[in-house]
Amino acid sequence: MKCPKCGSTHIRKNGKRGDKQNHICADCGRQFIDNYSVIGYSQDVKRICLKMYCNGMGFRQIERCTDVSHNSVINWVKEAAKQLPEHPPIETIPEVGELDELQTFVGSKKTIWLWTAVNHFSQGILAWVLGDRSSQTFENLWTLIKVWQCYFWVTDGYCVYKMFINSEDQIISKTYMTRVEGENTRLRHYLARLHRKTLCYSKSEEMLRYSIRLLIHYLKYKSIPSFS
């Protein structure tokens, strides 16, 4: 038997932890047991908690309903989201795209904007970025979507759009923005941290990114990805 810390074989018994033999390293003083039981939540429990999260419940609400620590659920969101691509695969290149911005908060009520791009004729968010409401942030989104070469881009006329989109390619009309506004409304409905006038909010931009990535996958495929 070797010490897990220093690798010494100078080990002696040192009482018990529950019904398991405890050991101590005579060289470094590290205490350990020979075999640790692997105790954890099943995949079903993890999947249920993440489905609750993707259906509008906050971490502490989930904890109150399931007795699963909110910290565990936070870690599961991160683990599941890390396996997903930043943007969902595009099955059909849109001929008409819609663009819009959604305001939310991170940290101590710092304003942050979620920019989204959708296909005018089909459901689902195809691309998104987080940042401020400046041209630099939209440029990151435009880099992703300009390759679509849409015939038209439908916007609300915000001044940043005209810096990148030719006037003959842009339709400025809230009437024709029902698709993108509907998708943004779905995000607010299904993710507690995006609700208006909510006690749930993102403490970090990283967690907001993971949450959006997981939710977009869930809304598209109606499933939670498997993770260890």
C-alpha positions as semicolon CSV with decimal commas, in nm:
position;residue;x (nm);y (nm);z (nm)
1;M;0,000;0,000;0,000
2;K;0,127;0,347;-0,090
3;C;0,041;0,692;0,040
4;P;-0,168;0,878;-0,223
5;K;0,017;1,201;-0,143
6;C;0,388;1,114;-0,121
7;G;0,399;0,754;-0,240
8;S;0,562;0,625;0,079
9;T;0,503;0,264;0,182
10;H;0,557;0,347;0,549
11;I;0,186;0,314;0,635
12;R;0,012;0,216;0,957
13;K;-0,348;0,168;1,067
14;N;-0,518;0,465;1,233
15;G;-0,865;0,371;1,355
16;K;-1,173;0,347;1,138
17;R;-1,404;0,574;0,941
18;G;-1,746;0,420;0,974
19;D;-1,687;0,057;0,891
20;K;-1,374;0,119;0,683
21;Q;-1,013;0,093;0,797
22;N;-0,835;0,428;0,816
23;H;-0,460;0,455;0,748
24;I;-0,196;0,720;0,809
25;C;0,135;0,782;0,635
26;A;0,422;0,791;0,884
27;D;0,624;1,016;0,653
28;C;0,382;1,294;0,553
29;G;0,090;1,240;0,793
30;R;-0,172;1,199;0,518
31;Q;-0,476;0,999;0,631
32;F;-0,671;0,786;0,387
33;I;-0,880;0,473;0,354
34;D;-0,790;0,185;0,129
35;N;-1,106;0,187;-0,085
36;Y;-1,339;0,482;-0,129
37;S;-1,699;0,408;-0,216
38;V;-1,810;0,593;-0,525
39;I;-2,126;0,774;-0,426
40;G;-2,305;0,993;-0,676
41;Y;-2,630;1,075;-0,848
42;S;-2,763;0,863;-1,131
43;Q;-2,790;0,988;-1,487
44;D;-3,169;0,995;-1,447
45;V;-3,146;1,234;-1,150
46;K;-2,903;1,458;-1,338
47;R;-3,126;1,459;-1,646
48;I;-3,437;1,544;-1,446
49;C;-3,264;1,833;-1,268
50;L;-3,136;1,976;-1,596
51;K;-3,477;1,942;-1,756
52;M;-3,621;2,137;-1,463
53;Y;-3,353;2,401;-1,520
54;C;-3,437;2,420;-1,892
55;N;-3,804;2,462;-1,807
56;G;-3,775;2,781;-1,609
57;M;-3,665;2,674;-1,259
58;G;-3,372;2,832;-1,079
59;F;-3,097;2,634;-0,908
60;R;-3,232;2,684;-0,557
61;Q;-3,585;2,600;-0,667
62;I;-3,452;2,270;-0,799
63;E;-3,271;2,213;-0,471
64;R;-3,591;2,270;-0,273
65;C;-3,786;2,027;-0,492
66;T;-3,528;1,749;-0,527
67;D;-3,294;1,789;-0,227
68;V;-3,005;1,793;-0,474
69;S;-2,751;2,063;-0,389
70;H;-2,774;2,364;-0,619
71;N;-2,394;2,350;-0,653
72;S;-2,427;2,001;-0,802
73;V;-2,683;2,125;-1,054
74;I;-2,456;2,417;-1,147
75;N;-2,171;2,174;-1,214
76;W;-2,399;1,950;-1,423
77;V;-2,503;2,247;-1,638
78;K;-2,138;2,323;-1,705
79;E;-2,048;1,960;-1,778
80;A;-2,341;1,912;-2,015
81;A;-2,289;2,243;-2,196
82;K;-1,915;2,187;-2,248
83;Q;-1,999;1,890;-2,470
84;L;-2,216;2,101;-2,699
85;P;-2,105;2,322;-2,990
86;E;-2,127;2,695;-2,931
87;H;-2,384;2,722;-3,211
88;P;-2,627;2,453;-3,330
89;P;-2,559;2,296;-3,671
90;I;-2,743;2,469;-3,957
91;E;-2,951;2,226;-4,159
92;T;-3,081;2,483;-4,411
93;I;-2,909;2,809;-4,499
94;P;-3,170;3,084;-4,447
95;E;-3,273;3,301;-4,740
96;V;-3,414;3,568;-4,507
97;G;-3,256;3,625;-4,168
98;E;-3,385;3,814;-3,865
99;L;-3,165;3,989;-3,608
100;D;-3,241;4,123;-3,263
101;E;-3,090;4,197;-2,921
102;L;-3,206;4,083;-2,577
103;Q;-3,104;4,265;-2,259
104;T;-3,016;4,087;-1,935
105;F;-2,775;4,124;-1,642
106;V;-2,469;3,957;-1,491
107;G;-2,281;4,007;-1,166
108;S;-2,388;4,316;-0,976
109;K;-2,660;4,407;-1,227
110;K;-2,415;4,475;-1,508
111;T;-2,608;4,507;-1,835
112;I;-2,523;4,254;-2,104
113;W;-2,684;4,196;-2,443
114;L;-2,762;3,871;-2,619
115;W;-2,763;3,917;-2,998
116;T;-2,952;3,646;-3,188
117;A;-2,993;3,547;-3,552
118;V;-3,273;3,323;-3,684
119;N;-3,421;3,196;-4,008
120;H;-3,734;3,393;-4,094
121;F;-3,907;3,076;-4,216
122;S;-3,812;2,818;-3,951
123;Q;-3,789;2,780;-3,575
124;G;-3,472;2,795;-3,368
125;I;-3,180;3,026;-3,294
126;L;-2,899;2,968;-3,544
127;A;-2,629;3,197;-3,404
128;W;-2,576;3,421;-3,103
129;V;-2,317;3,628;-2,919
130;L;-2,296;3,798;-2,580
131;G;-2,154;4,140;-2,510
132;D;-2,246;4,506;-2,502
133;R;-2,468;4,679;-2,757
134;S;-2,179;4,811;-2,964
135;S;-2,071;4,750;-3,321
136;Q;-1,774;4,545;-3,195
137;T;-2,010;4,288;-3,042
138;F;-2,233;4,271;-3,348
139;E;-1,926;4,230;-3,567
140;N;-1,860;3,899;-3,388
141;L;-2,210;3,782;-3,483
142;W;-2,183;3,922;-3,836
143;T;-1,864;3,722;-3,891
144;L;-2,066;3,406;-3,823
145;I;-2,372;3,486;-4,031
146;K;-2,257;3,691;-4,329
147;V;-2,159;3,367;-4,506
148;W;-2,530;3,282;-4,525
149;Q;-2,561;3,552;-4,793
150;C;-2,929;3,607;-4,717
151;Y;-3,138;3,795;-4,969
152;F;-3,271;4,014;-4,689
153;W;-3,198;4,084;-4,322
154;V;-3,493;4,193;-4,109
155;T;-3,402;4,426;-3,819
156;D;-3,554;4,689;-3,594
157;G;-3,341;4,963;-3,748
158;Y;-3,084;4,986;-3,467
159;C;-2,798;5,204;-3,595
160;V;-2,532;4,933;-3,566
161;Y;-2,691;4,714;-3,834
162;K;-2,651;4,967;-4,113
163;M;-2,275;4,969;-4,048
164;F;-2,255;4,611;-4,179
165;I;-2,567;4,550;-4,389
166;N;-2,631;4,728;-4,717
167;S;-2,950;4,932;-4,711
168;E;-3,095;4,741;-5,009
169;D;-3,045;4,414;-4,818
170;Q;-3,209;4,531;-4,495
171;I;-3,580;4,535;-4,413
172;I;-3,653;4,759;-4,115
173;S;-3,985;4,646;-3,974
174;K;-4,095;4,518;-3,633
175;T;-4,393;4,361;-3,813
176;Y;-4,169;4,105;-3,985
177;M;-3,958;4,029;-3,675
178;T;-4,208;3,793;-3,513
179;R;-3,974;3,493;-3,551
180;V;-3,671;3,637;-3,373
181;E;-3,880;3,810;-3,108
182;G;-4,064;3,484;-3,049
183;E;-3,734;3,298;-3,006
184;N;-3,608;3,560;-2,761
185;T;-3,936;3,532;-2,570
186;R;-3,886;3,154;-2,550
187;L;-3,541;3,208;-2,403
188;R;-3,687;3,436;-2,136
189;H;-3,967;3,187;-2,065
190;Y;-3,748;2,876;-2,034
191;L;-3,443;3,019;-1,856
192;A;-3,502;3,163;-1,508
193;R;-3,201;3,394;-1,525
194;L;-3,353;3,569;-1,829
195;H;-3,695;3,629;-1,672
196;R;-3,796;3,990;-1,628
197;K;-3,807;4,113;-1,266
198;T;-3,656;3,792;-1,134
199;L;-3,448;3,706;-0,828
200;C;-3,250;3,462;-1,046
201;Y;-2,961;3,623;-1,227
202;S;-2,624;3,526;-1,373
203;K;-2,331;3,584;-1,142
204;S;-2,088;3,532;-1,431
205;E;-2,093;3,565;-1,808
206;E;-1,946;3,215;-1,832
207;M;-2,246;3,060;-1,655
208;L;-2,484;3,257;-1,877
209;R;-2,307;3,122;-2,185
210;Y;-2,330;2,763;-2,062
211;S;-2,699;2,809;-1,981
212;I;-2,786;2,953;-2,323
213;R;-2,592;2,680;-2,503
214;L;-2,771;2,406;-2,306
215;L;-3,114;2,564;-2,348
216;I;-3,082;2,610;-2,725
217;H;-2,988;2,243;-2,754
218;Y;-3,281;2,141;-2,534
219;L;-3,532;2,348;-2,729
220;K;-3,407;2,209;-3,060
221;Y;-3,378;1,839;-2,968
222;K;-3,604;1,817;-2,657
223;S;-3,331;1,623;-2,477
224;I;-3,040;1,668;-2,236
225;P;-2,697;1,548;-2,359
226;S;-2,537;1,264;-2,164
227;F;-2,233;1,346;-1,953
228;S;-2,025;1,171;-1,690
